[in-house]
mmCIF file of C-alpha atoms and ligand atoms in Angstrom:
data_model
loop_
_atom_site.group_PDB
_atom_site.id
_atom_site.type_symbol
_atom_site.label_atom_id
_atom_site.label_comp_id
_atom_site.label_asym_id
_atom_site.label_seq_id
_atom_site.Cartn_x
_atom_site.Cartn_y
_atom_site.Cartn_z
ATOM 1 C CA UNK A 175 -0.009 -0.073 0.215
ATOM 2 C CA UNK A 176 1.112 3.550 -0.737
ATOM 3 C CA UNK A 177 1.969 5.983 2.526
ATOM 4 C CA UNK A 178 0.156 9.223 1.927
ATOM 5 C CA UNK A 179 0.241 11.540 4.098
ATOM 6 C CA UNK A 180 -1.201 14.729 4.085
ATOM 7 C CA UNK A 181 0.962 17.818 6.239
ATOM 8 C CA UNK A 182 -2.482 20.112 6.802
ATOM 9 C CA UNK A 183 -1.759 23.579 8.120
ATOM 10 C CA UNK A 184 -2.700 27.236 7.385
ATOM 11 C CA UNK A 185 1.047 27.865 7.307
ATOM 12 C CA UNK A 186 0.080 31.553 7.255
ATOM 13 C CA UNK A 187 3.486 32.282 6.797
ATOM 14 C CA UNK A 188 5.091 28.610 6.803
ATOM 15 C CA UNK A 189 8.413 27.968 9.054
ATOM 16 C CA UNK A 190 11.819 26.911 9.769
ATOM 17 C CA UNK A 191 9.413 24.970 12.689
ATOM 18 C CA UNK A 192 7.194 23.427 9.479
ATOM 19 C CA UNK A 193 9.972 22.524 7.727
ATOM 20 C CA UNK A 194 11.689 19.858 9.621
ATOM 21 C CA UNK A 195 8.592 18.546 9.879
ATOM 22 C CA UNK A 196 8.302 18.309 6.492
ATOM 23 C CA UNK A 197 12.446 16.552 6.169
ATOM 24 C CA UNK A 198 11.619 14.453 9.138
ATOM 25 C CA UNK A 199 8.485 12.861 7.755
ATOM 26 C CA UNK A 200 9.604 12.173 4.532
ATOM 27 C CA UNK A 201 11.642 9.179 5.169
ATOM 28 C CA UNK A 202 7.649 7.486 6.381
ATOM 29 C CA UNK A 203 6.221 8.279 3.544
ATOM 30 C CA UNK A 204 5.790 8.376 -0.372
ATOM 31 C CA UNK A 205 4.420 10.755 -0.636
ATOM 32 C CA UNK A 206 3.722 14.033 1.563
ATOM 33 C CA UNK A 207 0.999 16.248 0.276
ATOM 34 C CA UNK A 208 1.201 19.866 2.291
ATOM 35 C CA UNK A 209 -2.499 20.744 2.311
ATOM 36 C CA UNK A 210 -2.329 24.943 2.864
ATOM 37 C CA UNK A 211 -5.620 25.359 4.175
ATOM 38 C CA UNK A 212 -8.288 28.217 3.837
ATOM 39 C CA UNK A 213 -10.524 29.325 6.410
ATOM 40 C CA UNK A 214 -13.173 32.647 5.344
ATOM 41 C CA UNK A 215 -12.926 33.075 9.503
ATOM 42 C CA UNK A 216 -9.571 33.619 9.162
ATOM 43 C CA UNK A 217 -7.548 36.801 7.449
ATOM 44 C CA UNK A 218 -4.367 35.787 6.568
ATOM 45 C CA UNK A 219 -1.622 37.951 6.296
ATOM 46 C CA UNK A 220 -0.477 36.416 3.073
ATOM 47 C CA UNK A 221 -2.515 34.796 0.626
ATOM 48 C CA UNK A 222 -3.023 31.146 -0.105
ATOM 49 C CA UNK A 223 -2.020 31.851 -3.485
ATOM 50 C CA UNK A 224 1.258 33.506 -2.025
ATOM 51 C CA UNK A 225 2.163 30.986 0.614
ATOM 52 C CA UNK A 226 1.161 27.161 -1.754
ATOM 53 C CA UNK A 227 3.808 29.535 -4.635
ATOM 54 C CA UNK A 228 6.356 30.201 -1.272
ATOM 55 C CA UNK A 229 5.894 26.270 -0.236
ATOM 56 C CA UNK A 230 6.403 25.428 -3.747
ATOM 57 C CA UNK A 231 9.501 26.361 -3.780
ATOM 58 C CA UNK A 232 11.375 25.254 -1.088
ATOM 59 C CA UNK A 233 9.813 21.573 -2.110
ATOM 60 C CA UNK A 234 10.919 22.072 -5.866
ATOM 61 C CA UNK A 235 13.245 19.353 -5.582
ATOM 62 C CA UNK A 236 11.540 16.558 -4.716
ATOM 63 C CA UNK A 237 9.006 14.856 -6.409
ATOM 64 C CA UNK A 238 7.218 12.982 -3.219
ATOM 65 C CA UNK A 239 6.442 16.175 -1.846
ATOM 66 C CA UNK A 240 3.118 18.126 -3.221
ATOM 67 C CA UNK A 241 1.570 21.138 -2.062
ATOM 68 C CA UNK A 242 -2.153 22.448 -2.563
ATOM 69 C CA UNK A 243 -5.189 24.415 -1.190
ATOM 70 C CA UNK A 244 -8.385 23.046 0.429
ATOM 71 C CA UNK A 245 -11.164 24.938 1.423
ATOM 72 C CA UNK A 246 -12.890 22.055 2.872
ATOM 73 C CA UNK A 247 -12.483 19.956 6.089
ATOM 74 C CA UNK A 248 -9.663 18.552 6.668
ATOM 75 C CA UNK A 249 -10.670 14.793 6.702
ATOM 76 C CA UNK A 250 -12.324 15.413 2.895
ATOM 77 C CA UNK A 251 -9.485 16.999 1.719
ATOM 78 C CA UNK A 252 -7.359 13.784 2.785
ATOM 79 C CA UNK A 253 -10.086 11.574 1.985
ATOM 80 C CA UNK A 254 -10.222 14.196 -2.031
ATOM 81 C CA UNK A 255 -6.562 12.758 -2.501
ATOM 82 C CA UNK A 256 -6.418 9.761 -1.129
ATOM 83 C CA UNK A 257 -4.588 10.042 1.996
ATOM 84 C CA UNK A 258 -4.338 7.420 4.587
ATOM 85 C CA UNK A 259 -2.372 9.293 7.026
ATOM 86 C CA UNK A 260 -2.362 13.068 8.615
ATOM 87 C CA UNK A 261 1.134 14.532 9.698
ATOM 88 C CA UNK A 262 0.587 17.745 12.408
ATOM 89 C CA UNK A 263 3.686 18.679 14.748
ATOM 90 C CA UNK A 264 3.922 19.265 18.470
ATOM 91 C CA UNK A 265 5.178 22.128 20.154
ATOM 92 C CA UNK A 266 3.676 21.504 23.232
ATOM 93 C CA UNK A 267 1.018 19.803 25.558
ATOM 94 C CA UNK A 268 -0.980 22.830 24.422
ATOM 95 C CA UNK A 269 -1.097 21.377 20.862
ATOM 96 C CA UNK A 270 -1.506 18.349 22.131
ATOM 97 C CA UNK A 271 -4.424 18.631 23.774
ATOM 98 C CA UNK A 272 -6.233 20.104 20.837
ATOM 99 C CA UNK A 273 -4.836 17.050 18.211
ATOM 100 C CA UNK A 274 -5.616 14.606 20.482
ATOM 101 C CA UNK A 275 -9.742 15.716 20.290
ATOM 102 C CA UNK A 276 -8.931 16.303 15.759
ATOM 103 C CA UNK A 277 -7.625 12.960 15.726
ATOM 104 C CA UNK A 278 -9.829 11.262 17.856
ATOM 105 C CA UNK A 279 -12.555 12.534 15.690
ATOM 106 C CA UNK A 280 -11.446 12.159 12.631
ATOM 107 C CA UNK A 281 -9.890 8.308 13.013
ATOM 108 C CA UNK A 282 -13.691 7.449 14.161
ATOM 109 C CA UNK A 283 -15.678 8.782 11.216
ATOM 110 C CA UNK A 284 -13.162 7.790 9.156
ATOM 111 C CA UNK A 285 -9.700 5.447 10.514
ATOM 112 C CA UNK A 286 -7.525 7.869 8.760
ATOM 113 C CA UNK A 287 -4.579 7.911 11.795
ATOM 114 C CA UNK A 288 -2.473 11.025 12.844
ATOM 115 C CA UNK A 289 1.164 10.856 13.052
ATOM 116 C CA UNK A 290 2.102 13.458 14.957
ATOM 117 C CA UNK A 291 5.674 14.495 15.375
ATOM 118 C CA UNK A 292 7.511 16.417 18.403
ATOM 119 C CA UNK A 293 9.030 19.309 17.491
ATOM 120 C CA UNK A 294 12.655 19.630 17.385
ATOM 121 C CA UNK A 295 13.333 20.975 20.885
ATOM 122 C CA UNK A 296 15.358 24.952 18.977
ATOM 123 C CA UNK A 297 12.215 25.461 17.337
ATOM 124 C CA UNK A 298 9.791 24.920 19.720
ATOM 125 C CA UNK A 299 8.992 27.927 19.947
ATOM 126 C CA UNK A 300 8.466 29.264 16.463
ATOM 127 C CA UNK A 301 4.882 29.519 15.580
ATOM 128 C CA UNK A 302 2.944 30.860 12.509
ATOM 129 C CA UNK A 303 1.489 34.066 14.720
ATOM 130 C CA UNK A 304 5.203 34.931 16.156
ATOM 131 C CA UNK A 305 6.524 35.816 13.157
ATOM 132 C CA UNK A 306 3.208 37.349 11.565
ATOM 133 C CA UNK A 307 3.920 39.585 15.253
ATOM 134 C CA UNK A 308 7.123 40.257 13.728
ATOM 135 C CA UNK A 309 6.659 41.614 10.388
ATOM 136 C CA UNK A 310 3.797 43.720 11.431
ATOM 137 C CA UNK A 311 6.860 45.366 13.663
ATOM 138 C CA UNK A 312 8.997 45.339 10.430
ATOM 139 C CA UNK A 313 11.059 43.092 11.997
ATOM 140 C CA UNK A 314 13.711 40.838 9.701
ATOM 141 C CA UNK A 315 11.979 37.196 9.578
ATOM 142 C CA UNK A 316 14.270 35.500 7.186
ATOM 143 C CA UNK A 317 15.311 33.500 9.854
ATOM 144 C CA UNK A 318 12.542 31.968 10.859
ATOM 145 C CA UNK A 319 11.815 30.887 7.193
ATOM 146 C CA UNK A 320 13.413 28.015 5.630
ATOM 147 C CA UNK A 321 15.571 27.734 2.703
ATOM 148 C CA UNK A 322 14.731 25.058 -0.751
ATOM 149 C CA UNK A 323 15.619 21.547 -0.481
ATOM 150 C CA UNK A 324 18.980 20.556 -2.117
ATOM 151 C CA UNK A 325 18.657 17.105 -3.711
HETATM 152 P P1 ADP B 465 -3.064 25.342 11.937
HETATM 153 O O1 ADP B 465 -3.905 26.575 11.911
HETATM 154 O O2 ADP B 465 -3.400 24.166 11.486
HETATM 155 O O3 ADP B 465 -3.124 25.131 13.509
HETATM 156 P P2 ADP B 465 -0.586 25.660 11.443
HETATM 157 O O4 ADP B 465 -0.049 26.204 10.219
HETATM 158 O O5 ADP B 465 -0.339 26.764 12.258
HETATM 159 O O6 ADP B 465 -2.165 25.713 11.484
HETATM 160 O O7 ADP B 465 0.669 24.206 11.845
HETATM 161 C C1 ADP B 465 0.493 23.750 10.943
HETATM 162 C C2 ADP B 465 0.933 22.146 11.885
HETATM 163 O O8 ADP B 465 1.948 22.373 12.112
HETATM 164 C C3 ADP B 465 0.422 21.901 13.195
HETATM 165 O O9 ADP B 465 0.442 20.677 13.320
HETATM 166 C C4 ADP B 465 0.769 23.045 14.116
HETATM 167 O O10 ADP B 465 1.058 22.100 15.445
HETATM 168 C C5 ADP B 465 2.489 22.034 13.856
HETATM 169 N N1 ADP B 465 4.049 23.299 14.161
HETATM 170 C C6 ADP B 465 3.602 24.645 14.103
HETATM 171 N N2 ADP B 465 4.791 25.448 14.395
HETATM 172 C C7 ADP B 465 5.796 24.168 14.609
HETATM 173 C C8 ADP B 465 7.028 24.648 15.402
HETATM 174 N N3 ADP B 465 7.841 24.500 15.194
HETATM 175 N N4 ADP B 465 7.373 22.736 15.406
HETATM 176 C C9 ADP B 465 6.840 21.753 15.117
HETATM 177 N N5 ADP B 465 5.906 21.765 15.223
HETATM 178 C C10 ADP B 465 5.113 22.875 14.446
#
């Protein structure tokens, strides 16, 4: 069986913490589809097109990584692309509580398993929301944004 995972998120913006999850998960799956969620209730800093374009540029040398936007329930997106796993990252107990409830719900409704990877400790404090705040104060955030994957 082909192991396909979606890595869903807002990715507003995609950070070195997200990149670390993707790189470490790559040996576990045949394919990872990074799903950029469109949430009608949230006003993003970067348009979905910009987010998709940036993430695609990071992984253009890796044919096993695909980047798609979606505006449905995450689980519906997973089913649409025939994924059998949902990949998420865990930074804290707060992440854990949130992820556990959603993972249980998704498992019960569709049988799709959630695979969680712990953050690498140096990235534990990195979040898209903190980076957006730095940007709003005109700070340079380059060091929190990933570099393209070399193959
Ligand atoms: P969402 O809005 O769905 O929480 P995010 O874009 O904030 O989406 O995050 C997507 C996933 O990446 C989530 O599982 C989140 O816990 C994980 N993540 C975010 N930042 C980090 C980090 N620094 N290290 C590890 N995982 C992270």
